[in-house]
Amino acid sequence: MTVASAFEAFREHLDEHHDRRERIIKTNRDVTVASKKVIFLLQRILNERTTDDRALSHRAAAEAKAKLAEIRVLLRNVTHELQGERFWRYASNISGGLQEYIEALSLAHYIEHGRLVSYQEVKEDLRDEAGQPLCPLSVSDYILGVSDLTGELMRLAISSISKPGGRTKASQISSFVRGCKSDFETLTPHIHELRKKQVVTSQSLRKIESAAYTIAIRSSEFELSPEMLDHIMSQMAASGDDRGQPEGAEG
Amino acid sequence: MDPRDLDFINTILEDEARLKESIREHVAELEKKTRVMAGILDRIHSTPRAEIPALLDTVRPVIHSCQAITAALAETIPRDEVWRWKDLWTNTLRTAAFSVVLVYFLADGTLAPLSLVAEELGIKEEWKDRFALTPEDYLHGVITVINELSRLVVNAVTLGDFEAPLRVSVFAKEVFAGFTMLNLKNDLLRRRFDSLKYDIKKIEEVIYDVSLRKLVPPSAVAPGVAP
């Protein structure tokens, strides 16, 4: 084999690698964007006014699941590129999208079941229609994906807090996020980017706690039943008044 | 999180951490070998041409002693995970490849193919999903050889070997031409390839100096270089 022919082979190898990486990066982008849309969708639906919370949650989860199935089709397009030892070569190129997908999946899961989707459940989910795995799931991607869930839950808690039953919901979310934070703390030595995410989780937790505190303080100013307080809070939210002085309140 | 799930995850992570430590230990062993090889090979800059073969004879056993370590690595690394752990050994392996390619050139005057370098280091084809010498690592090793040779021609001439620059020049230009065929992206390989220009230039300058002073007959000068 001559030097020239050896380098021709190297050229082919490198070209193939770069092209493959481009395709995977593009899919990663598409998966990321689509997953973010699912998260927005969930937040939007859950912010709708309703008398039936459970029905709303079910509808939100169902719509999200339909969209998540579409994202799995996107991932299917690069499954063959990620076979065997190739997965780890391009893992960092698909990681972002996978984590975003897992975040969306775990949000839908929490809304429907009130608990954290497990590693095994995510692995089961990441299959195509024939039941074949779409790609390997590293523990790292799973943990980093669900870690971001706490931020979305914070947003959900705060946007719900002024609605009927919102304070209970916020309190539930608060203890859930606290649980996640302490569980993940044990994993930080092993997963590099988890530390930064834990900081964000702490900030989210403080926001929820701060909002819950504000309401607890305000509610003590008026000796109102929780139902009346809920009603006042939702009127406040509707009028956009954040000074906490409802018109015509007794007290 | 369900405590059993947390345990499950912790177990996986701890296993991974242990595996990483194990790989690191093997790589540290390999690193010792490459340092010994690099140390011996550095002497080429002060060794007369006639004594080079004897010097190379002292390096070859060290190269071959890497075979036990690469075998241990192949056994340690799980299937399909070569790219997962590659960063742990990539620099060390590049240096090992460099040593093999340099020794081969000094003995044979030609470029050792990747398959031969892998063979010398005991890296088997069937391990390729666990431990392998990738084209990228091989190419990095080759570039380092050219870097080293551009320094060698200067020192060889100082020691009175006026033909070294010509042999090196033919080799370097052939390798450089090979590299120009590659479509490189803006990565380390690209930047190192760019630096090869300076090595080529340096080698040409030495040839110029040598042929200007008629230290070698004009017919021995590589084509395209003015006597």
Coordinates of C-alpha atoms in Angstrom, one line a residue:
Chain A
M1 CA 0.0 0.0 0.0
T2 CA 1.4 3.4 -1.0
V3 CA 1.4 6.4 1.2
A4 CA -1.1 8.0 -1.1
S5 CA -3.5 5.1 -1.1
A6 CA -3.3 4.9 2.7
F7 CA -4.2 8.6 3.0
E8 CA -7.1 8.1 0.5
A9 CA -8.5 5.6 2.9
F10 CA -8.0 8.0 5.8
R11 CA -9.8 10.7 3.8
E12 CA -12.8 8.4 3.3
H13 CA -12.8 7.5 7.0
L14 CA -12.7 11.1 8.1
D15 CA -15.3 12.3 5.5
E16 CA -17.7 9.5 6.6
H17 CA -17.2 10.4 10.2
H18 CA -17.8 14.2 9.7
D19 CA -20.9 13.5 7.6
R20 CA -22.3 11.2 10.2
R21 CA -21.6 13.6 12.9
E22 CA -23.4 16.4 11.0
R23 CA -26.5 14.2 10.6
I24 CA -26.5 13.4 14.2
I25 CA -26.0 17.0 15.3
K26 CA -28.9 18.0 13.0
T27 CA -31.2 15.4 14.6
N28 CA -30.0 16.5 18.0
R29 CA -31.1 20.1 17.2
D30 CA -34.5 18.9 16.0
V31 CA -35.0 16.7 19.0
T32 CA -34.1 19.5 21.3
V33 CA -36.5 22.0 19.7
A34 CA -39.3 19.5 19.6
S35 CA -38.8 18.5 23.2
K36 CA -38.9 22.1 24.3
K37 CA -42.2 22.5 22.5
V38 CA -43.6 19.6 24.4
I39 CA -42.6 21.3 27.7
F40 CA -44.2 24.6 26.6
L41 CA -47.3 22.7 25.6
L42 CA -47.6 21.0 29.0
Q43 CA -47.1 24.3 30.8
R44 CA -49.7 26.0 28.6
I45 CA -52.3 23.3 29.0
L46 CA -51.9 23.2 32.7
N47 CA -52.3 26.9 33.0
E48 CA -55.8 26.7 31.5
R49 CA -58.7 27.5 33.8
T50 CA -60.5 24.3 34.8
T51 CA -62.8 22.9 37.4
D52 CA -61.4 19.4 36.8
D53 CA -57.7 19.2 37.6
R54 CA -57.4 15.5 37.0
A55 CA -59.0 15.7 33.6
L56 CA -56.7 18.6 32.7
S57 CA -53.7 16.6 33.8
H58 CA -54.7 13.6 31.8
R59 CA -55.3 15.7 28.7
A60 CA -52.0 17.4 29.0
A61 CA -50.1 14.1 29.5
A62 CA -52.0 12.5 26.5
E63 CA -51.1 15.4 24.2
A64 CA -47.5 15.4 25.3
K65 CA -47.2 11.6 24.8
A66 CA -48.4 12.0 21.2
K67 CA -45.8 14.6 20.6
L68 CA -43.1 12.5 22.3
A69 CA -43.9 9.6 20.0
E70 CA -43.1 12.0 17.0
I71 CA -39.8 12.8 18.6
R72 CA -38.9 9.2 18.9
V73 CA -39.5 9.0 15.1
L74 CA -36.8 11.7 14.7
L75 CA -34.4 9.7 16.9
R76 CA -35.2 6.6 14.8
N77 CA -33.6 8.3 11.9
V78 CA -30.2 8.2 13.5
T79 CA -30.5 4.9 15.3
H80 CA -28.5 3.1 12.6
E81 CA -25.7 5.7 12.9
L82 CA -25.4 5.0 16.6
Q83 CA -25.0 1.2 16.4
G84 CA -22.4 -0.7 18.3
E85 CA -19.3 1.2 19.3
R86 CA -20.5 4.3 17.3
F87 CA -22.9 5.4 20.0
W88 CA -20.1 6.5 22.3
R89 CA -18.3 8.2 19.6
Y90 CA -21.2 10.5 19.0
A91 CA -22.8 10.4 22.4
S92 CA -21.9 14.0 23.2
N93 CA -23.5 15.1 19.9
I94 CA -26.8 13.6 20.8
S95 CA -26.7 14.1 24.5
G96 CA -28.3 17.5 24.6
G97 CA -31.3 16.3 22.6
L98 CA -31.7 13.2 24.7
Q99 CA -31.6 15.1 27.9
E100 CA -34.2 17.6 26.7
Y101 CA -36.4 14.7 25.6
I102 CA -36.0 13.0 29.0
E103 CA -36.9 16.3 30.6
A104 CA -40.1 16.5 28.6
L105 CA -40.9 12.9 29.2
S106 CA -40.4 13.2 32.9
L107 CA -42.6 16.3 33.1
A108 CA -45.4 14.5 31.4
H109 CA -44.8 11.5 33.7
Y110 CA -45.0 13.6 36.8
I111 CA -48.1 15.3 35.7
E112 CA -49.8 12.0 35.1
H113 CA -48.4 9.9 38.0
G114 CA -47.0 12.4 40.5
R115 CA -43.6 10.7 40.7
L116 CA -40.3 10.6 39.0
V117 CA -40.0 8.4 35.9
S118 CA -37.3 5.8 36.6
Y119 CA -34.2 5.0 34.6
Q120 CA -35.7 1.7 33.5
E121 CA -38.9 3.4 32.4
V122 CA -37.0 5.9 30.3
K123 CA -35.1 3.0 28.8
E124 CA -38.4 1.2 28.0
D125 CA -39.7 4.4 26.5
L126 CA -36.8 4.9 24.2
R127 CA -37.9 2.3 21.8
D128 CA -39.3 2.4 18.3
E129 CA -42.7 1.1 17.2
A130 CA -41.2 -2.4 16.8
G131 CA -39.9 -2.3 20.3
Q132 CA -36.3 -2.0 19.3
P133 CA -34.1 0.3 21.4
L134 CA -33.5 3.7 19.7
C135 CA -30.2 4.2 21.4
P136 CA -28.4 3.3 24.6
L137 CA -29.3 5.3 27.6
S138 CA -26.5 6.4 29.9
V139 CA -27.2 7.0 33.6
S140 CA -25.6 10.4 33.1
D141 CA -28.1 11.5 30.4
Y142 CA -31.0 10.2 32.5
I143 CA -30.0 12.0 35.6
L144 CA -29.1 15.3 33.9
G145 CA -32.4 15.1 31.9
V146 CA -34.5 14.6 35.0
S147 CA -32.5 17.2 37.0
D148 CA -33.9 19.8 34.6
L149 CA -37.4 18.7 35.5
T150 CA -37.2 20.6 38.8
G151 CA -36.9 23.9 37.0
E152 CA -40.1 23.2 35.0
L153 CA -41.9 22.1 38.1
M154 CA -40.9 25.3 39.8
R155 CA -42.5 27.2 36.9
L156 CA -45.6 25.0 37.2
A157 CA -45.8 25.5 40.9
I158 CA -45.6 29.3 40.7
S159 CA -48.0 29.6 37.8
S160 CA -50.5 27.4 39.7
I161 CA -50.1 29.0 43.1
S162 CA -52.7 31.6 42.6
K163 CA -55.3 29.1 41.3
P164 CA -57.7 27.0 43.3
G165 CA -55.7 24.3 45.1
G166 CA -52.5 25.9 43.9
R167 CA -50.9 26.1 47.3
T168 CA -51.4 22.4 47.9
K169 CA -49.9 21.7 44.6
A170 CA -47.0 24.0 45.2
S171 CA -46.4 22.3 48.5
Q172 CA -46.4 18.9 46.8
I173 CA -44.1 20.0 44.2
S174 CA -41.9 21.6 46.8
S175 CA -41.4 18.4 48.7
F176 CA -40.9 16.5 45.4
V177 CA -38.2 18.8 44.3
R178 CA -36.6 18.7 47.7
G179 CA -36.5 14.9 47.4
C180 CA -34.9 15.0 44.0
K181 CA -32.3 17.5 45.2
S182 CA -31.2 15.3 48.0
D183 CA -31.3 12.1 45.9
F184 CA -29.2 13.7 43.2
E185 CA -26.7 15.1 45.8
T186 CA -25.4 11.6 46.3
L187 CA -24.7 11.3 42.6
T188 CA -22.8 14.5 42.1
P189 CA -19.3 12.9 42.6
H190 CA -20.0 10.6 39.6
I191 CA -21.7 12.9 37.2
H192 CA -19.8 16.0 36.2
E193 CA -22.4 18.5 35.1
L194 CA -24.8 17.6 37.9
R195 CA -23.3 20.1 40.4
K196 CA -24.3 23.1 38.3
K197 CA -27.8 21.7 37.8
Q198 CA -28.1 21.2 41.6
V199 CA -27.4 24.9 42.0
V200 CA -30.3 25.7 39.6
T201 CA -32.5 23.2 41.4
S202 CA -31.7 24.9 44.7
Q203 CA -32.7 28.3 43.2
S204 CA -35.9 26.8 41.9
L205 CA -36.7 25.4 45.3
R206 CA -36.1 28.7 46.9
K207 CA -38.5 30.4 44.4
I208 CA -41.3 27.9 45.2
E209 CA -40.6 28.3 49.0
S210 CA -40.6 32.0 48.7
A211 CA -43.9 32.1 46.9
A212 CA -45.5 29.7 49.4
Y213 CA -44.2 31.8 52.2
T214 CA -45.6 35.0 50.7
I215 CA -49.0 33.4 50.5
A216 CA -48.8 32.0 54.0
I217 CA -48.0 35.5 55.3
R218 CA -50.8 37.1 53.3
S219 CA -53.3 34.5 54.3
S220 CA -52.6 35.2 57.9
E221 CA -53.5 38.8 57.4
F222 CA -57.0 37.7 56.7
E223 CA -58.8 35.1 58.7
L224 CA -60.2 33.5 55.7
S225 CA -61.1 29.9 54.9
P226 CA -58.7 28.3 52.4
E227 CA -61.5 28.2 49.8
M228 CA -62.1 32.0 50.2
L229 CA -58.4 32.6 50.0
D230 CA -58.1 30.5 46.8
H231 CA -60.9 32.6 45.3
I232 CA -59.2 35.8 46.3
M233 CA -55.8 34.6 45.0
S234 CA -57.3 33.7 41.6
Q235 CA -59.1 37.0 41.4
M236 CA -55.7 38.7 42.2
A237 CA -54.1 36.7 39.4
A238 CA -56.8 37.6 37.0
S239 CA -56.7 41.3 37.8
G240 CA -52.9 41.4 37.7
D241 CA -52.8 43.1 41.1
D242 CA -49.8 42.0 43.1
R243 CA -50.1 44.2 46.1
G244 CA -52.2 41.6 47.9
Q245 CA -55.1 43.9 48.8
P246 CA -58.2 42.5 47.3
E247 CA -61.0 45.0 47.0
G248 CA -63.9 44.7 49.4
A249 CA -62.1 42.1 51.6
E250 CA -63.2 41.8 55.2
G251 CA -60.6 41.6 57.8
Chain B
M1 CA -37.0 8.8 43.6
D2 CA -37.7 5.2 44.6
P3 CA -34.9 4.1 46.9
R4 CA -34.4 1.0 44.9
D5 CA -34.0 3.0 41.7
L6 CA -31.5 5.3 43.5
D7 CA -29.6 2.2 44.6
F8 CA -29.6 0.8 41.1
I9 CA -28.3 4.0 39.7
N10 CA -25.6 4.3 42.4
T11 CA -24.5 0.8 41.7
I12 CA -24.1 1.5 38.0
L13 CA -22.2 4.7 38.7
E14 CA -19.9 3.1 41.2
D15 CA -19.1 0.3 38.7
E16 CA -18.3 2.9 36.1
A17 CA -16.0 4.7 38.5
R18 CA -14.2 1.5 39.3
L19 CA -13.8 0.7 35.6
K20 CA -12.4 4.1 34.9
E21 CA -9.8 3.7 37.7
S22 CA -8.8 0.3 36.3
I23 CA -8.4 1.7 32.8
R24 CA -6.4 4.6 34.2
E25 CA -4.0 2.2 36.0
H26 CA -3.3 0.3 32.8
V27 CA -2.8 3.6 30.9
A28 CA -0.3 4.7 33.6
E29 CA 1.6 1.5 32.9
L30 CA 1.6 2.3 29.2
E31 CA 2.7 5.8 29.8
K32 CA 5.8 4.6 31.6
K33 CA 6.7 2.6 28.5
T34 CA 6.2 5.5 26.2
R35 CA 8.3 7.7 28.3
V36 CA 11.2 5.1 28.2
M37 CA 10.8 4.9 24.4
A38 CA 10.8 8.7 24.1
G39 CA 13.8 9.0 26.3
I40 CA 15.8 6.5 24.2
L41 CA 14.7 8.0 20.9
D42 CA 15.7 11.5 22.0
R43 CA 19.3 10.2 21.7
I44 CA 19.0 10.0 17.9
H45 CA 19.8 13.7 17.9
S46 CA 23.3 13.0 19.2
T47 CA 23.9 9.5 17.8
P48 CA 26.0 9.0 14.6
R49 CA 24.1 7.4 11.7
A50 CA 26.2 4.2 12.0
E51 CA 25.1 3.7 15.6
I52 CA 21.4 4.3 15.0
P53 CA 20.5 0.6 14.3
A54 CA 21.9 -0.4 17.7
L55 CA 19.9 2.3 19.4
L56 CA 16.7 1.1 17.6
D57 CA 17.5 -2.4 18.9
T58 CA 17.1 -1.0 22.4
V59 CA 13.7 0.6 21.7
R60 CA 12.1 -2.4 20.0
P61 CA 11.8 -4.6 23.2
V62 CA 10.1 -1.7 24.9
I63 CA 7.6 -1.3 22.1
H64 CA 6.9 -5.0 22.3
S65 CA 6.5 -4.9 26.1
C66 CA 3.4 -2.7 25.4
Q67 CA 1.6 -5.7 24.0
A68 CA 0.8 -7.1 27.5
I69 CA -0.7 -3.7 28.5
T70 CA -2.8 -3.3 25.4
A71 CA -4.1 -6.8 25.9
A72 CA -5.0 -6.0 29.5
L73 CA -6.8 -2.9 28.3
A74 CA -8.8 -4.8 25.7
E75 CA -9.9 -7.2 28.4
T76 CA -10.8 -4.5 30.9
I77 CA -12.9 -2.4 28.5
P78 CA -16.5 -3.6 28.0
R79 CA -17.8 -4.3 24.4
D80 CA -18.6 -1.3 22.3
E81 CA -17.1 1.2 24.8
V82 CA -13.9 2.1 23.0
W83 CA -15.0 5.6 22.3
R84 CA -16.4 6.0 25.8
W85 CA -13.0 5.7 27.5
K86 CA -10.7 6.7 24.6
D87 CA -9.8 10.1 26.1
L88 CA -8.0 8.2 29.0
W89 CA -5.4 6.7 26.7
T90 CA -5.4 8.8 23.5
N91 CA -2.3 10.9 24.2
T92 CA -0.3 8.0 25.5
L93 CA -1.3 5.9 22.5
R94 CA -0.3 8.7 20.1
T95 CA 3.1 8.8 21.7
A96 CA 3.4 5.0 21.4
A97 CA 2.4 5.2 17.7
F98 CA 4.9 8.0 17.2
S99 CA 7.7 5.8 18.6
V100 CA 6.8 2.9 16.3
V101 CA 6.6 5.1 13.2
L102 CA 9.8 6.8 14.0
V103 CA 11.7 3.6 14.6
Y104 CA 10.3 2.2 11.3
F105 CA 11.4 5.2 9.3
L106 CA 14.9 5.3 10.8
A107 CA 15.3 1.6 9.9
D108 CA 13.4 1.4 6.7
G109 CA 13.1 4.9 5.3
T110 CA 9.3 4.5 4.7
L111 CA 6.1 5.2 6.5
A112 CA 4.8 2.3 8.7
P113 CA 1.2 1.6 7.9
L114 CA -1.4 1.9 10.6
S115 CA -1.9 -1.9 10.6
L116 CA 1.7 -2.5 11.3
V117 CA 1.9 0.1 14.1
A118 CA -1.1 -1.6 15.7
E119 CA 0.5 -5.0 15.3
E120 CA 3.7 -3.8 16.9
L121 CA 1.8 -2.6 19.9
G122 CA -0.1 -5.8 20.1
I123 CA -3.5 -4.2 19.2
K124 CA -5.7 -6.8 17.6
E125 CA -8.3 -6.1 15.0
E126 CA -11.0 -8.0 16.8
W127 CA -10.7 -5.6 19.8
K128 CA -11.8 -2.7 17.7
D129 CA -15.0 -2.0 19.7
R130 CA -13.0 -2.1 23.0
F131 CA -9.5 -0.8 22.3
A132 CA -8.0 0.3 19.0
L133 CA -5.5 2.6 17.3
T134 CA -7.8 4.9 15.4
P135 CA -6.7 6.7 12.2
E136 CA -6.8 10.0 14.1
D137 CA -4.4 8.8 16.8
Y138 CA -2.1 7.3 14.1
L139 CA -2.1 10.5 12.1
H140 CA -1.2 12.5 15.2
G141 CA 1.7 10.2 15.8
V142 CA 2.9 10.6 12.2
I143 CA 2.8 14.4 12.5
T144 CA 4.9 14.2 15.7
V145 CA 7.4 12.1 13.7
I146 CA 7.7 14.8 11.1
N147 CA 8.1 17.4 13.8
E148 CA 10.9 15.2 15.3
L149 CA 12.6 14.6 11.9
S150 CA 12.8 18.3 11.1
R151 CA 14.8 18.7 14.3
L152 CA 16.8 15.6 13.5
V153 CA 18.0 16.9 10.1
V154 CA 19.6 19.9 11.8
N155 CA 21.4 17.7 14.3
A156 CA 22.4 15.0 11.8
V157 CA 24.0 17.6 9.6
T158 CA 25.9 18.9 12.6
L159 CA 27.2 15.4 13.2
G160 CA 28.3 15.2 9.6
D161 CA 25.4 13.2 8.1
F162 CA 24.7 15.3 5.0
E163 CA 22.4 12.7 3.4
A164 CA 19.9 12.6 6.2
P165 CA 18.1 15.8 5.1
L166 CA 17.4 14.3 1.6
R167 CA 16.0 11.0 3.0
V168 CA 13.8 12.9 5.4
S169 CA 12.7 15.4 2.8
V170 CA 11.4 12.8 0.4
F171 CA 9.6 11.1 3.3
A172 CA 8.2 14.4 4.8
K173 CA 6.9 15.6 1.4
E174 CA 5.2 12.3 0.7
V175 CA 3.5 12.4 4.1
F176 CA 2.6 16.1 3.7
A177 CA 1.1 15.4 0.3
G178 CA -1.0 12.6 1.9
F179 CA -2.3 15.0 4.6
T180 CA -3.3 17.6 2.0
M181 CA -5.6 15.0 0.5
L182 CA -7.6 15.0 3.8
N183 CA -10.7 17.2 4.3
L184 CA -9.9 18.3 7.8
K185 CA -12.2 20.3 9.9
N186 CA -11.1 23.0 12.4
D187 CA -9.8 20.6 15.0
L188 CA -6.5 19.8 16.6
L189 CA -5.5 17.5 13.7
R190 CA -6.0 20.5 11.3
R191 CA -4.0 22.8 13.4
R192 CA -1.1 20.3 13.7
F193 CA -1.2 19.6 10.0
D194 CA -0.9 23.4 9.4
S195 CA 2.3 23.4 11.5
L196 CA 3.8 20.7 9.3
K197 CA 4.4 23.5 6.7
Y198 CA 7.1 24.9 9.0
D199 CA 8.7 21.5 9.4
I200 CA 8.8 21.1 5.6
K201 CA 10.3 24.5 5.2
K202 CA 12.9 23.8 7.8
I203 CA 14.0 20.6 6.1
E204 CA 14.2 22.4 2.8
E205 CA 16.4 25.1 4.3
V206 CA 18.8 22.5 5.6
I207 CA 18.9 20.9 2.2
Y208 CA 19.6 24.3 0.7
D209 CA 22.4 24.9 3.2
V210 CA 23.9 21.5 2.5
S211 CA 23.7 21.6 -1.3
L212 CA 24.8 25.2 -1.5
R213 CA 28.0 24.4 0.1
K214 CA 28.3 21.4 -2.2
L215 CA 28.3 19.0 0.8
V216 CA 26.3 16.6 -1.3
P217 CA 26.6 16.0 -5.0
P218 CA 23.9 17.9 -7.0
S219 CA 22.5 14.6 -8.3
A220 CA 21.6 13.5 -4.8
V221 CA 19.5 16.5 -4.2
A222 CA 15.8 15.9 -4.2
P223 CA 14.1 17.0 -7.4
G224 CA 12.8 20.6 -7.4
V225 CA 15.3 21.9 -4.9
A226 CA 17.9 24.3 -6.4
P227 CA 21.5 23.2 -5.9

